[in-house]
Amino acid sequence: MNIDLTGRRALVSGSSQGIGLAIATELARSGAAVVVNGRTQEKTERAASTIRQEVPEAEVTAVAADLASQAGADELKAKVGELDILVNNLGIYGAKPVFEIDDDEWRRYFEVNVLSAVRLIRQYLPGMMERGFGRVLSIAAESAVATPLHMVHNGVTKTALLAVTRGFAKAAAGTGVTVNSVLAGPTRGPGSEELDDSHSLIQRLVEPAEIGNLVVYLSSTKASATTGGAIRVDGGYIDSILP
Ligand SMILES: NC(=O)c1ccc[n+]([C@@H]2O[C@H](COP(=O)([O-])OP(=O)(O)OC[C@H]3O[C@@H](n4cnc5c(N)ncnc54)[C@H](OP(=O)(O)O)[C@@H]3O)[C@@H](O)[C@H]2O)c1
């Protein structure tokens, strides 16, 4: 299957490192013009340079904006213009006993993990619908379908992201635009440890580029009949036939 995203413009939120950077790299490798994002210009520029080293012909723009607020989303919109592919990758996580998560932290998780995606979808989906093509992908996690006791707040927000996806997919019905979430499993990264149990059917961490590969496919015209769903790249970690 040849996938060529030449002529498509993509944004990956929270892509100055980790899975977001890998997704942006794979989109660039497939020909898309890519906007990378993080909170600081310096680190975001560094991510853009990393992509250019990996994919010399890549068209990459670095846009710093803190997407935890509407002001940040507005700032981004002023610099980025319209998009064909929106990847809501930004997400925070971290272990905390559930009784110690206070209201402020619950709100912060909702702002960063859910509202950041909702705002960008509201901003870019109508233009995609008017033009008759677009791809919206939100990076969820296994925690969306199996709430982890050590980070209930993360799980709750990722579950919400699946419903956000389903809702906006309905809003885009019949327009040529697809809206999906991607259920990633435990993934290799600077902070990741080796897999701590045997849930994974591939018996190893997922590589960030493997998530990028699924995003590339879902971003293409080849995936035109896939919408409103949660597509897994979890190494079989989720012990369920359906997500
Ligand atoms: N890692 C895993 O095992 C795993 C598994 C399943 C799903 N996921 C999901 O995959 C996504 C990426 O995870 P990751 O592990 O790659 O994350 P990560 O390494 O912590 O990277 C987070 C990225 O988000 C940016 N960022 C943080 N706050 C931001 C804000 N307010 N506005 C804009 N950018 C911001 C950071 O850039 P700056 O620091 O430069 O701002 C960084 O580029 C998340 O949604 C996560 O839940 C991860």
PDB file of C-alpha atoms and ligand atoms in Angstrom:
ATOM      1  CA  MET A   1       0.000   0.000   0.000  1.00  0.00           C
ATOM      2  CA  ASN A   2       1.547   3.297  -1.063  1.00  0.00           C
ATOM      3  CA  ILE A   3       0.630   6.204   1.127  1.00  0.00           C
ATOM      4  CA  ASP A   4       1.493   9.663  -0.112  1.00  0.00           C
ATOM      5  CA  LEU A   5       0.431  12.626   2.007  1.00  0.00           C
ATOM      6  CA  THR A   6       2.035  15.219  -0.276  1.00  0.00           C
ATOM      7  CA  GLY A   7      -0.057  18.385  -0.313  1.00  0.00           C
ATOM      8  CA  ARG A   8      -1.595  17.702   3.112  1.00  0.00           C
ATOM      9  CA  ARG A   9      -0.943  20.053   6.034  1.00  0.00           C
ATOM     10  CA  ALA A  10      -0.773  18.440   9.480  1.00  0.00           C
ATOM     11  CA  LEU A  11      -0.466  19.657  13.067  1.00  0.00           C
ATOM     12  CA  VAL A  12       0.620  17.422  15.934  1.00  0.00           C
ATOM     13  CA  SER A  13      -0.029  18.963  19.347  1.00  0.00           C
ATOM     14  CA  GLY A  14       2.646  18.373  22.015  1.00  0.00           C
ATOM     15  CA  SER A  15       5.218  17.137  19.508  1.00  0.00           C
ATOM     16  CA  SER A  16       8.505  18.561  20.777  1.00  0.00           C
ATOM     17  CA  GLN A  17       9.432  15.079  22.059  1.00  0.00           C
ATOM     18  CA  GLY A  18       8.165  11.529  22.543  1.00  0.00           C
ATOM     19  CA  ILE A  19       5.240  10.028  20.674  1.00  0.00           C
ATOM     20  CA  GLY A  20       4.200  13.385  19.176  1.00  0.00           C
ATOM     21  CA  LEU A  21       7.630  13.889  17.632  1.00  0.00           C
ATOM     22  CA  ALA A  22       7.557  10.361  16.218  1.00  0.00           C
ATOM     23  CA  ILE A  23       4.093  10.944  14.725  1.00  0.00           C
ATOM     24  CA  ALA A  24       5.229  14.233  13.168  1.00  0.00           C
ATOM     25  CA  THR A  25       8.317  12.502  11.749  1.00  0.00           C
ATOM     26  CA  GLU A  26       6.291   9.700  10.139  1.00  0.00           C
ATOM     27  CA  LEU A  27       3.782  12.175   8.684  1.00  0.00           C
ATOM     28  CA  ALA A  28       6.693  14.185   7.232  1.00  0.00           C
ATOM     29  CA  ARG A  29       8.271  11.006   5.856  1.00  0.00           C
ATOM     30  CA  SER A  30       4.997  10.362   4.006  1.00  0.00           C
ATOM     31  CA  GLY A  31       5.101  13.820   2.432  1.00  0.00           C
ATOM     32  CA  ALA A  32       2.834  15.912   4.664  1.00  0.00           C
ATOM     33  CA  ALA A  33       3.841  19.448   5.613  1.00  0.00           C
ATOM     34  CA  VAL A  34       4.005  19.272   9.391  1.00  0.00           C
ATOM     35  CA  VAL A  35       3.563  21.775  12.206  1.00  0.00           C
ATOM     36  CA  VAL A  36       5.253  20.730  15.445  1.00  0.00           C
ATOM     37  CA  ASN A  37       4.198  22.220  18.765  1.00  0.00           C
ATOM     38  CA  GLY A  38       5.370  22.538  22.336  1.00  0.00           C
ATOM     39  CA  ARG A  39       5.343  25.230  24.982  1.00  0.00           C
ATOM     40  CA  THR A  40       8.702  26.813  24.163  1.00  0.00           C
ATOM     41  CA  GLN A  41      10.023  28.017  20.825  1.00  0.00           C
ATOM     42  CA  GLU A  42      13.517  26.679  21.532  1.00  0.00           C
ATOM     43  CA  LYS A  43      12.502  23.067  22.209  1.00  0.00           C
ATOM     44  CA  THR A  44       9.929  23.116  19.399  1.00  0.00           C
ATOM     45  CA  GLU A  45      12.581  24.405  16.918  1.00  0.00           C
ATOM     46  CA  ARG A  46      14.882  21.634  18.100  1.00  0.00           C
ATOM     47  CA  ALA A  47      12.183  19.045  17.326  1.00  0.00           C
ATOM     48  CA  ALA A  48      11.727  20.561  13.853  1.00  0.00           C
ATOM     49  CA  SER A  49      15.503  20.260  13.247  1.00  0.00           C
ATOM     50  CA  THR A  50      15.422  16.614  14.354  1.00  0.00           C
ATOM     51  CA  ILE A  51      12.727  15.909  11.760  1.00  0.00           C
ATOM     52  CA  ARG A  52      14.684  17.753   9.038  1.00  0.00           C
ATOM     53  CA  GLN A  53      17.744  15.632   9.829  1.00  0.00           C
ATOM     54  CA  GLU A  54      15.683  12.467   9.584  1.00  0.00           C
ATOM     55  CA  VAL A  55      13.683  13.573   6.511  1.00  0.00           C
ATOM     56  CA  PRO A  56      15.784  16.162   4.635  1.00  0.00           C
ATOM     57  CA  GLU A  57      13.004  17.117   2.188  1.00  0.00           C
ATOM     58  CA  ALA A  58      10.468  17.653   5.007  1.00  0.00           C
ATOM     59  CA  GLU A  59       8.440  20.853   5.223  1.00  0.00           C
ATOM     60  CA  VAL A  60       8.316  21.505   8.986  1.00  0.00           C
ATOM     61  CA  THR A  61       7.195  24.544  10.940  1.00  0.00           C
ATOM     62  CA  ALA A  62       7.725  25.004  14.681  1.00  0.00           C
ATOM     63  CA  VAL A  63       4.913  26.786  16.524  1.00  0.00           C
ATOM     64  CA  ALA A  64       5.183  27.288  20.272  1.00  0.00           C
ATOM     65  CA  ALA A  65       1.832  27.613  22.054  1.00  0.00           C
ATOM     66  CA  ASP A  66       0.582  26.418  25.431  1.00  0.00           C
ATOM     67  CA  LEU A  67      -2.533  24.479  24.440  1.00  0.00           C
ATOM     68  CA  ALA A  68      -3.832  24.114  27.981  1.00  0.00           C
ATOM     69  CA  SER A  69      -5.900  27.273  27.427  1.00  0.00           C
ATOM     70  CA  GLN A  70      -8.145  28.897  24.817  1.00  0.00           C
ATOM     71  CA  ALA A  71      -5.596  31.732  24.552  1.00  0.00           C
ATOM     72  CA  GLY A  72      -2.968  29.193  23.490  1.00  0.00           C
ATOM     73  CA  ALA A  73      -5.309  27.650  20.926  1.00  0.00           C
ATOM     74  CA  ASP A  74      -6.055  31.140  19.514  1.00  0.00           C
ATOM     75  CA  GLU A  75      -2.333  31.903  19.318  1.00  0.00           C
ATOM     76  CA  LEU A  76      -1.793  28.673  17.404  1.00  0.00           C
ATOM     77  CA  LYS A  77      -4.672  29.365  15.005  1.00  0.00           C
ATOM     78  CA  ALA A  78      -3.288  32.822  14.201  1.00  0.00           C
ATOM     79  CA  LYS A  79       0.028  31.253  13.164  1.00  0.00           C
ATOM     80  CA  VAL A  80      -1.105  28.017  11.547  1.00  0.00           C
ATOM     81  CA  GLY A  81      -4.179  28.631   9.368  1.00  0.00           C
ATOM     82  CA  GLU A  82      -6.211  25.723   7.998  1.00  0.00           C
ATOM     83  CA  LEU A  83      -5.261  22.041   8.326  1.00  0.00           C
ATOM     84  CA  ASP A  84      -6.014  18.756   6.565  1.00  0.00           C
ATOM     85  CA  ILE A  85      -4.780  16.554   9.424  1.00  0.00           C
ATOM     86  CA  LEU A  86      -5.111  17.366  13.131  1.00  0.00           C
ATOM     87  CA  VAL A  87      -3.420  15.046  15.622  1.00  0.00           C
ATOM     88  CA  ASN A  88      -4.351  15.735  19.242  1.00  0.00           C
ATOM     89  CA  ASN A  89      -1.363  14.081  20.849  1.00  0.00           C
ATOM     90  CA  LEU A  90      -0.906  16.362  23.840  1.00  0.00           C
ATOM     91  CA  GLY A  91      -1.595  14.550  27.083  1.00  0.00           C
ATOM     92  CA  ILE A  92      -0.259  14.413  30.593  1.00  0.00           C
ATOM     93  CA  TYR A  93      -0.038  11.464  32.933  1.00  0.00           C
ATOM     94  CA  GLY A  94       1.592  10.517  36.204  1.00  0.00           C
ATOM     95  CA  ALA A  95       0.986   8.268  39.185  1.00  0.00           C
ATOM     96  CA  LYS A  96      -1.010   9.667  42.117  1.00  0.00           C
ATOM     97  CA  PRO A  97      -3.179   7.928  44.743  1.00  0.00           C
ATOM     98  CA  VAL A  98      -6.784   8.610  43.805  1.00  0.00           C
ATOM     99  CA  PHE A  99      -7.732  10.101  47.200  1.00  0.00           C
ATOM    100  CA  GLU A 100      -4.952  12.695  46.816  1.00  0.00           C
ATOM    101  CA  ILE A 101      -6.105  14.109  43.475  1.00  0.00           C
ATOM    102  CA  ASP A 102      -7.714  17.424  44.405  1.00  0.00           C
ATOM    103  CA  ASP A 103     -10.187  19.495  42.369  1.00  0.00           C
ATOM    104  CA  ASP A 104      -7.477  21.696  40.869  1.00  0.00           C
ATOM    105  CA  GLU A 105      -5.627  18.687  39.555  1.00  0.00           C
ATOM    106  CA  TRP A 106      -8.801  17.122  38.182  1.00  0.00           C
ATOM    107  CA  ARG A 107      -9.455  20.437  36.364  1.00  0.00           C
ATOM    108  CA  ARG A 108      -5.893  20.585  35.045  1.00  0.00           C
ATOM    109  CA  TYR A 109      -6.159  17.062  33.622  1.00  0.00           C
ATOM    110  CA  PHE A 110      -9.477  17.910  31.991  1.00  0.00           C
ATOM    111  CA  GLU A 111      -8.066  21.145  30.494  1.00  0.00           C
ATOM    112  CA  VAL A 112      -4.923  19.533  29.090  1.00  0.00           C
ATOM    113  CA  ASN A 113      -6.150  16.095  28.062  1.00  0.00           C
ATOM    114  CA  VAL A 114      -9.707  16.826  26.950  1.00  0.00           C
ATOM    115  CA  LEU A 115     -10.348  20.529  26.349  1.00  0.00           C
ATOM    116  CA  SER A 116      -7.086  21.042  24.426  1.00  0.00           C
ATOM    117  CA  ALA A 117      -8.391  18.520  21.881  1.00  0.00           C
ATOM    118  CA  VAL A 118     -11.979  19.851  21.901  1.00  0.00           C
ATOM    119  CA  ARG A 119     -10.761  23.403  21.202  1.00  0.00           C
ATOM    120  CA  LEU A 120      -8.547  22.368  18.286  1.00  0.00           C
ATOM    121  CA  ILE A 121     -11.308  20.194  16.824  1.00  0.00           C
ATOM    122  CA  ARG A 122     -13.769  23.123  17.063  1.00  0.00           C
ATOM    123  CA  GLN A 123     -11.167  25.315  15.400  1.00  0.00           C
ATOM    124  CA  TYR A 124     -10.224  23.088  12.471  1.00  0.00           C
ATOM    125  CA  LEU A 125     -13.043  20.599  11.815  1.00  0.00           C
ATOM    126  CA  PRO A 126     -15.509  23.067  10.178  1.00  0.00           C
ATOM    127  CA  GLY A 127     -12.917  24.057   7.544  1.00  0.00           C
ATOM    128  CA  MET A 128     -12.179  20.400   6.800  1.00  0.00           C
ATOM    129  CA  MET A 129     -15.911  19.708   6.427  1.00  0.00           C
ATOM    130  CA  GLU A 130     -16.331  22.632   4.021  1.00  0.00           C
ATOM    131  CA  ARG A 131     -13.424  21.418   1.887  1.00  0.00           C
ATOM    132  CA  GLY A 132     -14.683  17.814   1.942  1.00  0.00           C
ATOM    133  CA  PHE A 133     -11.561  16.216   3.342  1.00  0.00           C
ATOM    134  CA  GLY A 134      -9.918  16.023   6.734  1.00  0.00           C
ATOM    135  CA  ARG A 135      -8.558  13.721   9.376  1.00  0.00           C
ATOM    136  CA  VAL A 136      -8.843  14.248  13.128  1.00  0.00           C
ATOM    137  CA  LEU A 137      -6.967  11.831  15.368  1.00  0.00           C
ATOM    138  CA  SER A 138      -6.749  11.976  19.137  1.00  0.00           C
ATOM    139  CA  ILE A 139      -4.155   9.898  20.958  1.00  0.00           C
ATOM    140  CA  ALA A 140      -5.824   8.000  23.772  1.00  0.00           C
ATOM    141  CA  ALA A 141      -4.307   5.158  25.770  1.00  0.00           C
ATOM    142  CA  GLU A 142      -5.075   1.755  27.211  1.00  0.00           C
ATOM    143  CA  SER A 143      -6.093   3.716  30.322  1.00  0.00           C
ATOM    144  CA  ALA A 144      -9.198   4.843  28.398  1.00  0.00           C
ATOM    145  CA  VAL A 145     -10.715   1.382  28.590  1.00  0.00           C
ATOM    146  CA  ALA A 146      -9.014  -0.060  31.690  1.00  0.00           C
ATOM    147  CA  THR A 147      -8.911   2.675  34.347  1.00  0.00           C
ATOM    148  CA  PRO A 148      -5.527   2.358  36.094  1.00  0.00           C
ATOM    149  CA  LEU A 149      -5.757   2.680  39.877  1.00  0.00           C
ATOM    150  CA  HIS A 150      -2.434   4.542  40.019  1.00  0.00           C
ATOM    151  CA  MET A 151      -3.663   7.278  37.645  1.00  0.00           C
ATOM    152  CA  VAL A 152      -7.448   7.394  37.658  1.00  0.00           C
ATOM    153  CA  HIS A 153      -7.436  11.039  36.496  1.00  0.00           C
ATOM    154  CA  ASN A 154      -5.531  10.121  33.350  1.00  0.00           C
ATOM    155  CA  GLY A 155      -7.866   7.201  32.663  1.00  0.00           C
ATOM    156  CA  VAL A 156     -10.995   9.308  33.094  1.00  0.00           C
ATOM    157  CA  THR A 157      -9.759  11.976  30.663  1.00  0.00           C
ATOM    158  CA  LYS A 158      -8.710   9.393  28.073  1.00  0.00           C
ATOM    159  CA  THR A 159     -12.154   7.738  28.310  1.00  0.00           C
ATOM    160  CA  ALA A 160     -13.679  11.171  27.743  1.00  0.00           C
ATOM    161  CA  LEU A 161     -11.526  11.608  24.656  1.00  0.00           C
ATOM    162  CA  LEU A 162     -13.124   8.504  23.098  1.00  0.00           C
ATOM    163  CA  ALA A 163     -16.566  10.061  23.571  1.00  0.00           C
ATOM    164  CA  VAL A 164     -15.362  13.419  22.220  1.00  0.00           C
ATOM    165  CA  THR A 165     -14.149  11.553  19.143  1.00  0.00           C
ATOM    166  CA  ARG A 166     -17.435   9.718  18.646  1.00  0.00           C
ATOM    167  CA  GLY A 167     -19.415  12.945  19.068  1.00  0.00           C
ATOM    168  CA  PHE A 168     -17.420  14.992  16.570  1.00  0.00           C
ATOM    169  CA  ALA A 169     -17.370  12.068  14.126  1.00  0.00           C
ATOM    170  CA  LYS A 170     -21.187  12.251  14.149  1.00  0.00           C
ATOM    171  CA  ALA A 171     -20.987  16.008  13.545  1.00  0.00           C
ATOM    172  CA  ALA A 172     -18.795  15.324  10.491  1.00  0.00           C
ATOM    173  CA  ALA A 173     -21.028  12.565   9.080  1.00  0.00           C
ATOM    174  CA  GLY A 174     -21.108  12.380   5.301  1.00  0.00           C
ATOM    175  CA  THR A 175     -18.563  15.144   4.738  1.00  0.00           C
ATOM    176  CA  GLY A 176     -15.464  13.151   3.777  1.00  0.00           C
ATOM    177  CA  VAL A 177     -13.850  13.979   7.096  1.00  0.00           C
ATOM    178  CA  THR A 178     -13.039  11.170   9.511  1.00  0.00           C
ATOM    179  CA  VAL A 179     -12.574  11.504  13.267  1.00  0.00           C
ATOM    180  CA  ASN A 180     -10.932   8.718  15.261  1.00  0.00           C
ATOM    181  CA  SER A 181      -8.970   8.078  18.399  1.00  0.00           C
ATOM    182  CA  VAL A 182      -5.839   5.984  18.582  1.00  0.00           C
ATOM    183  CA  LEU A 183      -5.483   3.701  21.598  1.00  0.00           C
ATOM    184  CA  ALA A 184      -1.755   3.521  22.249  1.00  0.00           C
ATOM    185  CA  GLY A 185      -0.299   1.020  24.682  1.00  0.00           C
ATOM    186  CA  PRO A 186       2.761   1.375  26.943  1.00  0.00           C
ATOM    187  CA  THR A 187       5.352   2.994  24.685  1.00  0.00           C
ATOM    188  CA  ARG A 188       9.116   3.346  24.748  1.00  0.00           C
ATOM    189  CA  GLY A 189      10.242   6.810  25.848  1.00  0.00           C
ATOM    190  CA  PRO A 190      12.703   8.617  28.090  1.00  0.00           C
ATOM    191  CA  GLY A 191      10.627   7.907  31.206  1.00  0.00           C
ATOM    192  CA  SER A 192       9.412   4.429  30.291  1.00  0.00           C
ATOM    193  CA  GLU A 193      10.519   1.345  32.110  1.00  0.00           C
ATOM    194  CA  GLU A 194      10.556  -2.094  30.649  1.00  0.00           C
ATOM    195  CA  LEU A 195       7.135  -3.695  30.533  1.00  0.00           C
ATOM    196  CA  ASP A 196       6.127  -4.603  34.060  1.00  0.00           C
ATOM    197  CA  ASP A 197       3.650  -7.398  33.337  1.00  0.00           C
ATOM    198  CA  SER A 198       2.528  -9.850  30.730  1.00  0.00           C
ATOM    199  CA  HIS A 199      -0.546  -8.023  29.416  1.00  0.00           C
ATOM    200  CA  SER A 200       1.232  -7.204  26.187  1.00  0.00           C
ATOM    201  CA  LEU A 201       0.819  -9.792  23.464  1.00  0.00           C
ATOM    202  CA  ILE A 202       3.936  -8.513  21.702  1.00  0.00           C
ATOM    203  CA  GLN A 203       5.794  -8.818  25.055  1.00  0.00           C
ATOM    204  CA  ARG A 204       7.575  -5.486  24.634  1.00  0.00           C
ATOM    205  CA  LEU A 205       6.917  -1.768  24.695  1.00  0.00           C
ATOM    206  CA  VAL A 206       5.377  -0.181  21.616  1.00  0.00           C
ATOM    207  CA  GLU A 207       7.862   1.909  19.617  1.00  0.00           C
ATOM    208  CA  PRO A 208       6.750   5.549  19.068  1.00  0.00           C
ATOM    209  CA  ALA A 209       7.189   5.141  15.297  1.00  0.00           C
ATOM    210  CA  GLU A 210       4.652   2.280  15.362  1.00  0.00           C
ATOM    211  CA  ILE A 211       2.055   4.764  16.601  1.00  0.00           C
ATOM    212  CA  GLY A 212       3.214   7.150  13.879  1.00  0.00           C
ATOM    213  CA  ASN A 213       2.647   4.436  11.256  1.00  0.00           C
ATOM    214  CA  LEU A 214      -0.974   3.942  12.309  1.00  0.00           C
ATOM    215  CA  VAL A 215      -1.526   7.704  12.300  1.00  0.00           C
ATOM    216  CA  VAL A 216      -0.108   7.902   8.758  1.00  0.00           C
ATOM    217  CA  TYR A 217      -2.523   5.213   7.558  1.00  0.00           C
ATOM    218  CA  LEU A 218      -5.526   6.799   9.293  1.00  0.00           C
ATOM    219  CA  SER A 219      -4.514  10.176   7.812  1.00  0.00           C
ATOM    220  CA  SER A 220      -4.584   8.827   4.289  1.00  0.00           C
ATOM    221  CA  THR A 221      -7.392   8.405   1.769  1.00  0.00           C
ATOM    222  CA  LYS A 222      -6.921   4.623   2.195  1.00  0.00           C
ATOM    223  CA  ALA A 223      -8.655   4.892   5.596  1.00  0.00           C
ATOM    224  CA  SER A 224     -11.769   6.621   4.239  1.00  0.00           C
ATOM    225  CA  ALA A 225     -14.232   4.114   5.781  1.00  0.00           C
ATOM    226  CA  THR A 226     -12.785   4.289   9.290  1.00  0.00           C
ATOM    227  CA  THR A 227     -14.451   6.906  11.466  1.00  0.00           C
ATOM    228  CA  GLY A 228     -15.938   7.398  14.907  1.00  0.00           C
ATOM    229  CA  GLY A 229     -13.820   4.630  16.370  1.00  0.00           C
ATOM    230  CA  ALA A 230     -10.943   3.850  18.674  1.00  0.00           C
ATOM    231  CA  ILE A 231      -8.183   2.078  16.765  1.00  0.00           C
ATOM    232  CA  ARG A 232      -5.603   0.153  18.757  1.00  0.00           C
ATOM    233  CA  VAL A 233      -1.825   0.194  18.549  1.00  0.00           C
ATOM    234  CA  ASP A 234      -1.318  -1.320  21.978  1.00  0.00           C
ATOM    235  CA  GLY A 235       0.517  -4.555  21.220  1.00  0.00           C
ATOM    236  CA  GLY A 236      -2.610  -6.429  22.311  1.00  0.00           C
ATOM    237  CA  TYR A 237      -2.277  -4.952  25.820  1.00  0.00           C
ATOM    238  CA  ILE A 238      -6.006  -4.324  26.227  1.00  0.00           C
ATOM    239  CA  ASP A 239      -7.563  -7.684  27.127  1.00  0.00           C
ATOM    240  CA  SER A 240     -10.688  -7.212  25.070  1.00  0.00           C
ATOM    241  CA  ILE A 241     -11.938  -8.093  21.615  1.00  0.00           C
ATOM    242  CA  LEU A 242     -13.322  -4.587  21.143  1.00  0.00           C
ATOM    243  CA  PRO A 243     -11.871  -1.375  22.604  1.00  0.00           C
TER     244      PRO A 243
HETATM  245  N1  LIG B   1       4.160   7.165  26.923  1.00  0.00           N
HETATM  246  C1  LIG B   1       3.296   6.176  26.924  1.00  0.00           C
HETATM  247  O1  LIG B   1       3.599   5.021  27.304  1.00  0.00           O
HETATM  248  C2  LIG B   1       1.894   6.424  26.405  1.00  0.00           C
HETATM  249  C3  LIG B   1       1.009   5.328  26.290  1.00  0.00           C
HETATM  250  C4  LIG B   1      -0.264   5.554  25.775  1.00  0.00           C
HETATM  251  C5  LIG B   1      -0.645   6.831  25.397  1.00  0.00           C
HETATM  252  N2  LIG B   1       0.220   7.868  25.541  1.00  0.00           N
HETATM  253  C6  LIG B   1      -0.252   9.199  25.147  1.00  0.00           C
HETATM  254  O2  LIG B   1       0.561   9.694  24.095  1.00  0.00           O
HETATM  255  C7  LIG B   1       0.654  11.106  24.190  1.00  0.00           C
HETATM  256  C8  LIG B   1       2.121  11.529  24.216  1.00  0.00           C
HETATM  257  O3  LIG B   1       2.757  10.897  25.307  1.00  0.00           O
HETATM  258  P1  LIG B   1       4.337  11.009  25.550  1.00  0.00           P
HETATM  259  O4  LIG B   1       4.702   9.965  26.530  1.00  0.00           O
HETATM  260  O5  LIG B   1       5.051  11.077  24.245  1.00  0.00           O
HETATM  261  O6  LIG B   1       4.393  12.457  26.271  1.00  0.00           O
HETATM  262  P2  LIG B   1       5.638  13.304  26.751  1.00  0.00           P
HETATM  263  O7  LIG B   1       6.932  12.624  26.417  1.00  0.00           O
HETATM  264  O8  LIG B   1       5.385  13.723  28.166  1.00  0.00           O
HETATM  265  O9  LIG B   1       5.549  14.602  25.812  1.00  0.00           O
HETATM  266  C9  LIG B   1       4.535  15.532  25.997  1.00  0.00           C
HETATM  267  C10 LIG B   1       4.637  16.606  24.913  1.00  0.00           C
HETATM  268  O10 LIG B   1       3.606  17.549  25.133  1.00  0.00           O
HETATM  269  C11 LIG B   1       4.160  18.856  25.172  1.00  0.00           C
HETATM  270  N3  LIG B   1       3.338  19.661  26.081  1.00  0.00           N
HETATM  271  C12 LIG B   1       3.122  19.461  27.412  1.00  0.00           C
HETATM  272  N4  LIG B   1       2.249  20.364  27.891  1.00  0.00           N
HETATM  273  C13 LIG B   1       1.901  21.148  26.832  1.00  0.00           C
HETATM  274  C14 LIG B   1       1.009  22.247  26.667  1.00  0.00           C
HETATM  275  N5  LIG B   1       0.318  22.707  27.702  1.00  0.00           N
HETATM  276  N6  LIG B   1       0.882  22.796  25.433  1.00  0.00           N
HETATM  277  C15 LIG B   1       1.584  22.317  24.371  1.00  0.00           C
HETATM  278  N7  LIG B   1       2.440  21.288  24.464  1.00  0.00           N
HETATM  279  C16 LIG B   1       2.605  20.712  25.681  1.00  0.00           C
HETATM  280  C17 LIG B   1       5.593  18.661  25.620  1.00  0.00           C
HETATM  281  O11 LIG B   1       6.396  19.682  25.102  1.00  0.00           O
HETATM  282  P3  LIG B   1       7.091  20.875  25.951  1.00  0.00           P
HETATM  283  O12 LIG B   1       7.621  20.254  27.196  1.00  0.00           O
HETATM  284  O13 LIG B   1       8.122  21.327  24.978  1.00  0.00           O
HETATM  285  O14 LIG B   1       6.003  21.864  26.167  1.00  0.00           O
HETATM  286  C18 LIG B   1       5.942  17.342  24.920  1.00  0.00           C
HETATM  287  O15 LIG B   1       6.330  17.582  23.574  1.00  0.00           O
HETATM  288  C19 LIG B   1      -0.136  11.504  25.438  1.00  0.00           C
HETATM  289  O16 LIG B   1      -1.439  11.881  25.086  1.00  0.00           O
HETATM  290  C20 LIG B   1      -0.146  10.231  26.259  1.00  0.00           C
HETATM  291  O17 LIG B   1      -1.238  10.138  27.160  1.00  0.00           O
HETATM  292  C21 LIG B   1       1.468   7.685  26.033  1.00  0.00           C
END
